[in-house]
Amino acid sequence: MNPHTLPKKRELGAYYTPPALSQVLADWAIKNANDNILEPSFGGCGFFDSSITRLKDLGCLSPDRQLFGVDIDQNAFDILHSKFHKLVSIQKRFLKNDFIKIEPCDFSISKFDVVLGNPPYVSMHNMTQEQRKSCEMILRNSPFSSFTLGRNASLWAFFLLHSLVFLKDGGRVAWVLPSSLLHADYAKKLIAIHRKHFKVLKIIKLAERFFREEGAKETSVILIAEGFDSKGKDECLFTVKAADDLLELRDAITMASNSSHMEIDDFKLAYIPEYIRNIYQTVSFRKESKPLSHYLDIKIGMVTGANKLFIINKDTVKQFALPSCVLKPIVGRFSSLTGIRHTKPRQEKIQSEGHRAFLVNPSQLQINENVVREYLTQITEEEKRKNRTFKKRPNWFEPDYGIDSIIPDGFLSYMIHRGPRIVINQGRVNCTNSIHKVLGYS
Ligand SMILES: C[S@@+](CC[C@H](N)C(=O)[O-])C[C@H]1O[C@@H](n2cnc3c(N)ncnc32)[C@H](O)[C@@H]1O
C-alpha cells in the first residue's frame, strides 16, 4: 500500500504500479532464470514481487538474489525490509539515493539483463536545483545522448537515458510512463535514442486510467525494448499500439513487430484505429485543408512562475482578505470552460463555484498594503532568487506583463486526453500556461 499523502506523492512522483500491470511487464522482460534485474525507483516493491514470480516460474530457486534497486525515499526501504526481511544485506544491491547519481560501480554487479519500472514523473520545474544539476551532468556525459533531450525534460526521461548505462548488450527494458511520451519534444529525442540502440521498440498507449486510484492525473503509456546494442544499430522494428485492458496489452507486447520505417512525427497516428486514421489522412491531404496555424496564431498561456501563489480561488481570496484591486480574472484550467464561448458572466460563475480563476497581480504601490505583503511572504527570498521566470519581468509579483498580458481571442485545450477543443473568449479574460492562447491574425 502506498504510505504517502497526495501532495507527497506529487513531490516524489510516487504512484505505485498496479500489480497486474507490473506482472505483464516482468513476464515479458525476464526471459531466463538467471537474469539480473534493476528497478531504479522501486517504491512499493511491486516490480520486485512480479520479478520474483516470473523468476520462480522460470525455475529460479533464490530469485531475490537477482534483484537490485534504487529509491530516494525511506518508505520504499521500509517496505523492502518488511517484504524481504530475510535478505542478509542490502549493501551494493539496494541503494538509498537519487538514481541519477548512481553509477554501475555502485552495485555488486555492473550490468543487468533487464531494467524495468515506473520512474518518477517530476517535471523540470519541480526538480530541486541539485537534481537539475545531476540531470545536466547526465546529458553531458551519457554515451547515449547523441540526440540531446534538452533541459526541459522531466525526470522520468533522464531515468530512461541513464538506465542504458546499466544494461547488458542484448538486454531489455520495460517502462510504465506518462502520456507526455507521446506529446513532448524531448520524448521524441528519447525515442530516437531507443531506436538507435534497440532491435525492437514498442510503445503501447493504455486506454484505461490505470493509476486513477493512486490519484495520478495522467494516462499511462508502456515502452518496451529488446536487443540492446550499446554501439547502435542500423535498423529498429518500431511499433505503436493502443490497448484497452491488460489482455490487449499482453497481446500487443507479444505480437511480432513488422514496421520499421515509421517517422517519429507520425507515430502518434499509429494507435488511432485504422478507419479513423484513413479519414484523417484523406481530409488532411485535400488541397483546401490547411494547418490551424494558417488561420490562427497559437501561443502558450501566461507563465507566472508560481501558479500556486498567483492563480487562486475564492477561498484563498477570502482567507487572506485580498482586495479586489490586486486581482484580475483568469482561466486557470481548460476544464473550467464549458460550451464554445467564455463570457464575463461565465467567468463570474466559475469564480463563484470555487475554480482557480483569480490572478494575483499587485502593483508596486499595492504590495505595501499589509494583507498583500503578508500574502506574498509565502514565497521565500531564496525561492524568489532561484525562480527564472520572476527574473524575466520587472516586478516578480506582477505576472501580467509583456506578452503574458496579451488577451487571447480564444482558448485551445493543451495536453488533455480528450480531442482538441477551441473556446471563443468573448469575456476578454487571460489564461494560464495550462491552456493555449488562440490569436487571430490581424
Ligand atoms: C512512480 S513511483 C513508482 C514506484 C515503483 N517503481 C512502482 O512502479 O510501483 C516513483 C518512485 O520514484 C521514487 N523516486 C523519486 N525520485 C527519485 C530519484 N531521484 N531517485 C530514485 N527514486 C526516486 C519515488 O520515491 C517513488 O518510489
Coordinates of C-alpha atoms and ligand atoms in Angstrom, one line a residue:
M1 CA 0.0 0.0 0.0
N2 CA 1.2 3.5 -0.8
P3 CA 2.0 5.3 2.5
H4 CA 2.2 8.8 1.0
T5 CA -0.4 11.6 1.1
L6 CA -1.4 13.0 -2.3
P7 CA 1.0 16.1 -2.1
K8 CA 3.9 13.9 -1.1
K9 CA 3.1 11.5 -4.0
R10 CA 3.3 14.5 -6.3
E11 CA 6.6 15.7 -4.9
L12 CA 8.2 12.3 -5.2
G13 CA 6.2 11.2 -8.3
A14 CA 5.4 8.2 -6.2
Y15 CA 2.4 6.5 -7.9
Y16 CA 2.8 2.8 -7.4
T17 CA 2.1 0.4 -10.3
P18 CA -0.9 -1.9 -10.0
P19 CA 0.5 -5.5 -9.5
A20 CA -1.4 -6.9 -12.6
L21 CA 0.4 -4.4 -14.8
S22 CA 3.9 -4.9 -13.3
Q23 CA 3.4 -8.7 -13.8
V24 CA 2.6 -8.3 -17.5
L25 CA 5.9 -6.3 -18.0
A26 CA 8.0 -8.6 -15.8
D27 CA 6.7 -11.7 -17.7
W28 CA 7.8 -10.1 -21.0
A29 CA 11.1 -8.6 -19.8
I30 CA 12.6 -11.6 -17.9
K31 CA 13.5 -14.4 -20.2
N32 CA 15.9 -16.5 -18.2
A33 CA 16.1 -17.9 -14.7
N34 CA 19.5 -16.3 -14.1
D35 CA 18.6 -12.8 -15.4
N36 CA 19.7 -9.9 -13.1
I37 CA 17.1 -7.2 -12.7
L38 CA 17.4 -3.5 -11.9
E39 CA 14.5 -1.3 -10.7
P40 CA 15.8 2.3 -10.5
S41 CA 12.9 3.6 -8.3
F42 CA 11.4 0.6 -6.7
G43 CA 8.9 2.4 -4.4
G44 CA 6.3 -0.2 -3.1
C45 CA 8.4 -3.1 -4.5
G46 CA 5.7 -4.2 -6.9
F47 CA 8.1 -4.8 -9.7
F48 CA 10.2 -6.9 -7.3
D49 CA 7.2 -9.1 -6.4
S50 CA 6.4 -9.6 -10.1
S51 CA 10.0 -10.3 -11.0
I52 CA 10.2 -13.0 -8.2
T53 CA 7.0 -14.6 -9.5
R54 CA 8.4 -14.7 -13.0
L55 CA 11.9 -15.9 -12.0
K56 CA 10.3 -18.7 -10.0
D57 CA 8.2 -19.7 -13.0
L58 CA 11.4 -20.0 -15.0
G59 CA 12.9 -22.3 -12.3
C60 CA 15.0 -19.9 -10.3
L61 CA 15.4 -21.1 -6.7
S62 CA 16.6 -17.9 -5.0
P63 CA 15.0 -15.1 -7.1
D64 CA 15.5 -12.3 -4.6
R65 CA 19.3 -12.6 -5.0
Q66 CA 18.9 -11.3 -8.6
L67 CA 17.1 -8.1 -7.7
F68 CA 18.8 -4.7 -7.5
G69 CA 17.2 -1.4 -6.9
V70 CA 17.4 2.3 -6.0
D71 CA 14.9 4.7 -4.3
I72 CA 15.3 8.1 -2.7
D73 CA 12.5 7.6 -0.2
Q74 CA 12.9 5.9 3.2
N75 CA 9.3 4.5 2.9
A76 CA 10.4 2.4 -0.1
F77 CA 13.2 0.9 2.2
D78 CA 10.7 0.2 5.0
I79 CA 8.5 -1.7 2.5
L80 CA 11.6 -3.5 1.2
H81 CA 12.6 -4.6 4.7
S82 CA 9.1 -5.7 5.7
K83 CA 8.7 -7.8 2.5
F84 CA 12.2 -9.3 2.3
H85 CA 13.3 -9.4 6.0
K86 CA 15.4 -12.5 5.2
L87 CA 17.6 -10.5 2.9
V88 CA 21.0 -10.5 4.7
S89 CA 22.4 -7.3 3.3
I90 CA 21.2 -4.5 1.1
Q91 CA 24.8 -3.4 0.6
K92 CA 25.6 -2.8 -3.1
R93 CA 22.2 -4.1 -4.1
F94 CA 19.5 -1.7 -2.8
L95 CA 20.7 1.9 -2.7
K96 CA 19.0 4.8 -1.0
N97 CA 19.9 7.7 -3.3
D98 CA 19.0 9.7 -6.3
F99 CA 19.2 7.2 -9.2
I100 CA 20.6 9.9 -11.5
K101 CA 23.7 10.0 -9.2
I102 CA 24.2 6.2 -9.2
E103 CA 27.0 4.6 -11.3
P104 CA 27.3 1.0 -12.4
C105 CA 30.2 0.5 -9.9
D106 CA 27.9 1.3 -7.0
F107 CA 26.3 -2.1 -7.4
S108 CA 28.0 -5.5 -6.8
I109 CA 27.4 -6.3 -10.5
S110 CA 27.7 -3.5 -13.0
K111 CA 25.4 -4.7 -15.9
F112 CA 21.9 -6.0 -15.9
D113 CA 19.8 -8.2 -18.3
V114 CA 16.7 -6.2 -17.5
V115 CA 15.9 -2.7 -16.3
L116 CA 12.2 -2.1 -15.6
G117 CA 9.9 0.0 -13.5
N118 CA 7.9 3.2 -13.4
P119 CA 10.1 6.2 -12.9
P120 CA 9.1 9.3 -11.0
Y121 CA 7.0 11.8 -13.0
V122 CA 8.6 15.0 -11.8
S123 CA 8.7 17.9 -14.2
M124 CA 11.8 20.0 -14.7
H125 CA 10.0 22.9 -12.9
N126 CA 9.5 20.8 -9.8
M127 CA 13.0 19.5 -9.6
T128 CA 15.4 20.8 -7.0
Q129 CA 18.4 22.8 -8.1
E130 CA 20.7 19.9 -7.2
Q131 CA 18.5 17.5 -9.2
R132 CA 18.7 19.7 -12.3
K133 CA 22.5 19.8 -12.0
S134 CA 22.7 16.0 -11.8
C135 CA 20.4 15.8 -14.9
E136 CA 22.6 18.2 -16.8
M137 CA 25.6 16.0 -16.0
I138 CA 23.8 13.0 -17.4
L139 CA 23.1 15.0 -20.6
R140 CA 26.7 16.0 -20.9
N141 CA 28.2 12.6 -20.1
S142 CA 25.9 9.9 -21.2
P143 CA 27.3 7.9 -24.1
F144 CA 23.8 7.6 -25.4
S145 CA 22.7 11.3 -25.5
S146 CA 23.7 11.9 -29.2
F147 CA 20.1 13.2 -29.7
T148 CA 20.2 15.7 -26.8
L149 CA 17.0 15.7 -24.7
G150 CA 17.3 19.4 -23.8
R151 CA 17.0 20.8 -20.4
N152 CA 13.2 20.8 -20.2
A153 CA 12.9 17.1 -20.0
S154 CA 11.1 15.6 -17.0
L155 CA 12.9 13.4 -14.5
W156 CA 11.5 10.2 -16.0
A157 CA 13.2 10.9 -19.3
F158 CA 16.6 11.2 -17.6
F159 CA 15.9 7.9 -15.8
L160 CA 15.4 6.2 -19.2
L161 CA 18.5 7.7 -20.6
H162 CA 20.7 6.9 -17.6
S163 CA 19.3 3.3 -17.4
L164 CA 21.0 2.5 -20.6
V165 CA 24.4 2.7 -18.9
F166 CA 23.4 -0.3 -16.7
L167 CA 22.1 -2.5 -19.5
K168 CA 24.0 -5.5 -20.9
D169 CA 24.2 -5.8 -24.7
G170 CA 21.1 -7.9 -25.7
G171 CA 19.2 -6.6 -22.6
R172 CA 15.6 -5.5 -22.3
V173 CA 13.8 -2.5 -20.8
A174 CA 10.1 -2.2 -19.8
W175 CA 8.7 1.0 -18.5
V176 CA 5.4 2.5 -17.4
L177 CA 5.5 6.1 -18.5
P178 CA 3.3 9.2 -18.5
S179 CA 1.4 10.3 -21.7
S180 CA 4.0 13.0 -22.3
L181 CA 6.0 10.3 -24.0
L182 CA 3.5 10.8 -26.9
H183 CA 3.5 14.7 -26.8
A184 CA 6.7 16.2 -25.5
D185 CA 9.5 17.2 -27.9
Y186 CA 12.1 15.8 -25.6
A187 CA 10.3 12.4 -25.7
K188 CA 10.8 12.3 -29.5
K189 CA 14.5 12.5 -28.9
L190 CA 14.4 9.8 -26.3
I191 CA 12.5 7.6 -28.7
A192 CA 15.2 8.3 -31.4
I193 CA 17.8 7.2 -28.9
H194 CA 16.0 4.0 -28.2
R195 CA 15.5 3.3 -31.9
K196 CA 19.2 3.7 -32.4
H197 CA 20.2 1.3 -29.7
F198 CA 17.5 -1.4 -29.7
K199 CA 16.5 -4.1 -32.2
V200 CA 12.8 -3.8 -31.3
L201 CA 10.9 -0.9 -29.7
K202 CA 7.2 -0.9 -28.9
I203 CA 5.1 1.9 -27.4
I204 CA 1.6 1.0 -26.2
K205 CA -0.9 3.6 -25.0
L206 CA -3.1 2.3 -22.3
A207 CA -6.7 3.4 -22.6
E208 CA -7.6 2.7 -19.1
R209 CA -6.5 5.1 -16.4
F210 CA -4.5 2.5 -14.5
F211 CA -3.4 4.9 -11.8
R212 CA -6.8 6.6 -11.1
E213 CA -6.9 5.0 -7.6
E214 CA -3.4 6.3 -6.9
G215 CA -4.5 9.9 -7.6
A216 CA -2.4 10.4 -10.7
K217 CA -3.9 12.6 -13.4
E218 CA -2.0 11.2 -16.3
T219 CA -2.9 8.3 -18.6
S220 CA -0.1 5.7 -19.0
V221 CA 2.0 4.6 -21.9
I222 CA 4.2 1.4 -21.9
L223 CA 7.6 1.4 -23.6
I224 CA 9.3 -1.9 -24.0
A225 CA 12.5 -2.5 -26.0
E226 CA 14.7 -5.5 -26.6
G227 CA 18.0 -6.4 -28.2
F228 CA 20.1 -3.5 -26.7
D229 CA 23.3 -2.7 -28.6
S230 CA 25.5 -0.1 -26.8
K231 CA 27.2 0.8 -30.1
G232 CA 24.0 1.5 -32.0
K233 CA 22.1 -0.5 -34.7
D234 CA 21.1 0.2 -38.3
E235 CA 17.5 -0.7 -38.0
C236 CA 14.9 -1.0 -35.3
L237 CA 11.5 -2.5 -35.6
F238 CA 9.3 0.2 -34.1
T239 CA 5.6 -0.2 -33.5
V240 CA 3.0 1.9 -31.7
K241 CA -0.3 0.5 -30.5
A242 CA -3.2 1.1 -28.1
A243 CA -4.5 -1.3 -25.5
D244 CA -7.9 -1.1 -23.8
D245 CA -7.1 -3.5 -21.0
L246 CA -4.4 -5.8 -19.7
L247 CA -5.4 -8.7 -22.1
E248 CA -4.9 -6.4 -25.1
L249 CA -1.6 -5.1 -23.5
R250 CA -0.3 -8.7 -23.2
D251 CA -1.3 -9.3 -26.9
A252 CA 0.3 -6.1 -28.1
I253 CA 3.5 -6.9 -26.2
T254 CA 3.9 -10.4 -27.5
M255 CA 2.8 -9.7 -31.1
A256 CA 5.7 -9.8 -33.7
S257 CA 6.8 -6.3 -34.8
N258 CA 6.8 -5.6 -38.5
S259 CA 7.1 -1.9 -39.1
S260 CA 10.5 -0.2 -39.1
H261 CA 10.1 3.0 -41.2
M262 CA 7.7 5.0 -39.1
E263 CA 8.6 8.6 -38.8
I264 CA 8.7 9.9 -35.3
D265 CA 6.2 12.7 -36.1
D266 CA 3.7 10.1 -37.5
F267 CA 3.9 7.6 -34.6
K268 CA 1.1 9.2 -32.7
L269 CA -1.3 8.4 -35.5
A270 CA -0.4 4.7 -35.3
Y271 CA -2.5 4.0 -32.2
I272 CA -5.6 5.5 -33.8
P273 CA -8.0 2.9 -35.3
E274 CA -7.2 2.4 -38.9
Y275 CA -10.5 3.6 -40.3
I276 CA -10.2 6.9 -38.4
R277 CA -6.6 7.3 -39.5
N278 CA -7.6 6.8 -43.1
I279 CA -10.3 9.5 -42.8
Y280 CA -7.9 11.9 -41.1
Q281 CA -5.3 11.3 -43.8
T282 CA -7.8 11.7 -46.7
V283 CA -9.0 15.0 -45.2
S284 CA -5.6 16.4 -44.4
F285 CA -4.3 15.7 -48.0
R286 CA -7.1 17.7 -49.6
K287 CA -5.7 21.0 -51.1
E288 CA -8.2 23.1 -49.2
S289 CA -7.1 21.6 -45.9
K290 CA -4.7 23.8 -44.0
P291 CA -3.0 23.5 -40.6
L292 CA -4.6 25.5 -37.8
S293 CA -1.6 27.8 -37.8
H294 CA -2.6 29.0 -41.3
Y295 CA -5.6 30.7 -39.7
L296 CA -4.6 31.3 -36.2
D297 CA -1.6 32.1 -34.1
I298 CA -1.2 29.6 -31.2
K299 CA 0.7 30.7 -28.1
I300 CA 1.3 29.3 -24.7
G301 CA -0.8 31.0 -21.9
M302 CA 0.6 33.2 -19.1
V303 CA 3.7 31.8 -17.4
T304 CA 3.5 33.1 -13.8
G305 CA 6.5 31.1 -12.5
A306 CA 4.4 30.1 -9.4
N307 CA 0.8 29.2 -10.3
K308 CA 0.1 28.1 -6.8
L309 CA 0.7 31.6 -5.5
F310 CA -0.7 33.6 -8.4
I311 CA -3.7 31.6 -9.5
I312 CA -6.1 31.2 -6.7
N313 CA -9.7 30.5 -5.9
K314 CA -12.3 32.5 -3.9
D315 CA -11.4 30.6 -0.6
T316 CA -7.8 31.9 -0.8
V317 CA -9.0 35.4 -1.6
K318 CA -11.2 35.3 1.5
Q319 CA -8.6 33.6 3.7
F320 CA -6.1 36.4 3.0
A321 CA -8.7 39.1 2.7
L322 CA -7.1 40.2 -0.6
P323 CA -8.7 43.4 -2.0
S324 CA -10.3 43.2 -5.5
C325 CA -7.9 45.8 -6.8
V326 CA -5.0 43.3 -6.7
L327 CA -7.0 40.6 -8.5
K328 CA -7.7 40.0 -12.2
P329 CA -9.9 37.4 -13.8
I330 CA -8.1 34.5 -15.4
V331 CA -8.9 31.0 -16.6
G332 CA -6.7 28.6 -14.6
R333 CA -7.7 25.3 -16.2
F334 CA -9.3 24.3 -19.5
S335 CA -11.8 22.1 -17.6
S336 CA -13.3 25.3 -16.2
L337 CA -14.6 26.2 -19.7
T338 CA -18.0 24.9 -20.8
G339 CA -19.5 25.3 -24.2
I340 CA -18.0 27.1 -27.2
R341 CA -17.7 30.6 -25.7
H342 CA -16.4 32.1 -22.5
T343 CA -18.2 35.3 -21.4
K344 CA -17.9 37.6 -18.4
P345 CA -21.0 36.0 -16.6
R346 CA -19.3 32.6 -17.2
Q347 CA -16.1 33.8 -15.7
E348 CA -18.0 35.1 -12.6
K349 CA -19.7 31.7 -12.4
I350 CA -16.5 29.7 -12.4
Q351 CA -15.1 32.1 -9.8
S352 CA -18.1 31.7 -7.5
E353 CA -18.0 27.9 -8.0
G354 CA -14.5 27.8 -6.5
H355 CA -12.4 27.4 -9.6
R356 CA -8.9 28.8 -9.5
A357 CA -9.9 31.8 -11.7
F358 CA -8.3 34.8 -9.9
L359 CA -4.9 36.2 -10.8
V360 CA -3.0 37.9 -8.0
N361 CA -1.3 40.9 -9.7
P362 CA -0.5 43.7 -7.4
S363 CA 1.3 46.9 -8.5
Q364 CA 4.5 48.3 -6.9
L365 CA 2.3 50.5 -4.7
Q366 CA -0.2 47.8 -3.7
I367 CA 2.5 45.5 -2.3
N368 CA 2.9 47.9 0.6
E369 CA -0.6 47.1 1.8
N370 CA -0.3 44.8 4.8
V371 CA -2.5 42.0 3.5
V372 CA -0.8 41.9 0.2
R373 CA 2.7 41.9 1.7
E374 CA 1.7 39.1 4.1
Y375 CA 0.2 37.1 1.2
L376 CA 3.4 37.4 -0.8
T377 CA 5.7 36.3 2.1
Q378 CA 4.5 32.7 1.3
I379 CA 7.3 32.7 -1.2
T380 CA 10.8 32.8 0.4
E381 CA 13.7 35.1 -0.6
E382 CA 15.6 32.0 -1.8
E383 CA 12.7 30.8 -4.0
K384 CA 12.5 34.3 -5.5
R385 CA 16.2 34.4 -6.2
K386 CA 16.1 31.0 -7.9
N387 CA 13.0 31.5 -9.9
R388 CA 13.9 32.0 -13.6
T389 CA 10.5 33.3 -14.7
F390 CA 10.5 36.0 -12.0
K391 CA 13.8 37.4 -13.4
K392 CA 12.1 37.9 -16.8
R393 CA 9.8 40.7 -15.7
P394 CA 10.5 44.0 -13.9
N395 CA 8.4 43.1 -10.8
W396 CA 8.4 39.5 -9.8
F397 CA 4.9 39.9 -8.1
E398 CA 3.3 41.3 -11.3
P399 CA 2.9 38.4 -13.8
D400 CA 0.5 40.2 -16.1
Y401 CA 3.4 41.8 -18.1
G402 CA 4.6 41.9 -21.7
I403 CA 3.5 39.1 -24.0
D404 CA 2.0 37.3 -21.0
S405 CA -0.6 40.2 -20.7
I406 CA -2.0 39.6 -24.2
I407 CA -5.6 38.7 -24.1
P408 CA -6.4 35.8 -26.4
D409 CA -9.3 35.6 -28.9
G410 CA -9.8 32.0 -27.9
F411 CA -8.6 29.1 -25.8
L412 CA -7.3 25.8 -27.2
S413 CA -7.0 22.7 -25.0
Y414 CA -3.5 21.6 -24.2
M415 CA -2.3 18.0 -23.5
I416 CA -5.6 16.6 -22.4
H417 CA -6.6 13.1 -23.3
R418 CA -9.8 14.2 -25.0
G419 CA -9.9 15.6 -28.5
P420 CA -8.8 19.3 -29.1
R421 CA -11.4 22.0 -28.4
I422 CA -11.4 25.8 -29.0
V423 CA -13.5 28.1 -26.9
I424 CA -14.1 31.7 -28.0
N425 CA -13.0 34.3 -25.5
Q426 CA -15.9 36.8 -25.5
G427 CA -15.2 37.8 -21.9
R428 CA -11.7 39.0 -22.8
V429 CA -10.1 37.1 -20.0
N430 CA -6.5 35.9 -19.9
C431 CA -5.4 32.3 -19.3
T432 CA -2.5 30.4 -17.7
N433 CA 0.0 28.2 -19.4
S434 CA -2.1 25.1 -18.9
I435 CA -4.1 26.4 -21.9
H436 CA -3.0 27.5 -25.3
K437 CA -3.9 31.1 -26.3
V438 CA -5.5 31.4 -29.8
L439 CA -4.9 34.7 -31.6
G440 CA -6.5 35.7 -34.9
Y441 CA -4.1 37.2 -37.4
S442 CA -4.9 40.9 -37.9
Ligands
LIG1 C1 6.0 6.3 -10.0 S1 6.7 5.7 -8.4 C2 6.9 4.1 -8.9 C3 7.4 3.2 -7.9 C4 7.6 1.8 -8.4 N1 8.6 1.8 -9.4 C5 6.3 1.2 -8.9 O1 6.2 1.1 -10.1 O2 5.4 0.9 -8.2 C6 8.3 6.5 -8.5 C7 9.2 6.2 -7.4 O3 10.4 7.0 -7.6 C8 11.0 7.3 -6.4 N2 11.9 8.5 -6.7 C9 11.6 9.8 -6.8 N3 12.7 10.5 -7.1 C10 13.7 9.5 -7.2 C11 15.1 9.6 -7.5 N4 15.6 10.8 -7.9 N5 15.9 8.5 -7.5 C12 15.3 7.3 -7.2 N6 14.0 7.2 -6.9 C13 13.2 8.3 -6.9 C14 9.8 7.6 -5.5 O4 10.2 7.5 -4.1 C15 8.8 6.5 -6.0 O5 9.0 5.4 -5.2

